[in-house]
């Protein structure tokens, strides 16, 4: 008599154990990414803080900016905790947690539980997700909006309980997503798929009209500051659509895109490690594309194909917005995994031992993808000289007792925000005549004859490690 695998305790609870592992892994990775890697602020993060500090919640004209939801969260974080690396990155970490949970729920609805678990583990351990999760810029919104819109749309299409709630949330999220450039194309893909696919058209026709009208009006109210801003400044509308004001170099953009997605042997020269997915993941994504073409009549395939068609020309003109492709690529990754596993099961439809043996190389494959993704992220953002150079630890190195800080004109806007939230500190581009003051590395281009260097604050970098000079008046 053979062994009944289904009687094992660990088999019956395998999915709960899998999702428990995902939860622990996700929380641990977000804490690690937020506090330790890459360990500093990029120029883009500092610029976002300056933009956030200028937000006036009492003026509707001030709300007509891109990525408004992120700026509101970051403003609340800074007001609560001051201007620190943690407070700057906290909104992204929170939104990344929501995005990851939403992604797991979405994969559960679209794929079998085993595929959902494997794809979720691979997705949350990719360098791209971990980077945008800790990056104190609105980059995480590209993942959040697409995940939420697709998840809510799926709940509505499958007529899950509390339909009115899902419909209202869908229009609220849709309105908020309009503030983020390029997010409108996820809505366009959903709308086009609904118009073209007969099953989706049937679902929409069956919906009660009153809740839809109420939800749509609520969405219009939320998007009203953006609408007024576009009417006042049409260039804002071009930014939302991702249409550049000047025609870019298409060939150069295509070369950059190829480096970001398939440049496995090329050196990254920006703050984002490239390629965004490892070689193994990209090969599985190719399998997913093949399966997508084979099953193009399905609702999911319809949506992904239309979505990618919308994004390709936009990416050619905006090659730095790779985050908008994260969810479509994860869905293709899950589709590829499903195709590989399904092919193996079809080879041995009645042999349980062969089916079980087929899981061993699959587990090894997923393990390699996860470990290689984590290795690329940790070592790349710690030791890659071209990548690490894009992040500054100056904010955390700035002495806590600094009263007078001298900086350059370029540094002045950011450190003014820091001074506004640090009691007893002022910032200027010229040194005071008396007392003690601190000078940033870039501003330390002159001598102070009546002062002496009391202390030099250094970083762990091999070059330009002298970050601040503390001067004290001589007697």
PDB file of C-alpha atoms in Angstrom, residues 6 13 32 73 102 117 129 138 180 202 304 352 360 463-464:
ATOM      1  CA  UNK A   6      -2.464  14.131   1.358  1.00  0.00           C
ATOM      2  CA  UNK A  13      -1.356  23.244   5.542  1.00  0.00           C
ATOM      3  CA  UNK A  32      16.051  45.654   5.780  1.00  0.00           C
ATOM      4  CA  UNK A  73       1.525  60.807   3.001  1.00  0.00           C
ATOM      5  CA  UNK A 102      -2.745  43.271  -3.053  1.00  0.00           C
ATOM      6  CA  UNK A 117       2.685  31.345  -3.863  1.00  0.00           C
ATOM      7  CA  UNK A 129      10.363  45.891  -6.101  1.00  0.00           C
ATOM      8  CA  UNK A 138       6.408  58.166  -5.805  1.00  0.00           C
ATOM      9  CA  UNK A 180       0.347  59.600 -11.172  1.00  0.00           C
ATOM     10  CA  UNK A 202     -22.046  41.295 -20.216  1.00  0.00           C
ATOM     11  CA  UNK A 304      -2.459  42.033 -20.473  1.00  0.00           C
ATOM     12  CA  UNK A 352       2.048  10.774  -8.577  1.00  0.00           C
ATOM     13  CA  UNK A 360      12.041  19.350  -7.103  1.00  0.00           C
ATOM     14  CA  UNK A 463      36.261  58.719  -2.178  1.00  0.00           C
ATOM     15  CA  UNK A 464      34.881  62.078  -1.023  1.00  0.00           C
TER      16      UNK A 464
END
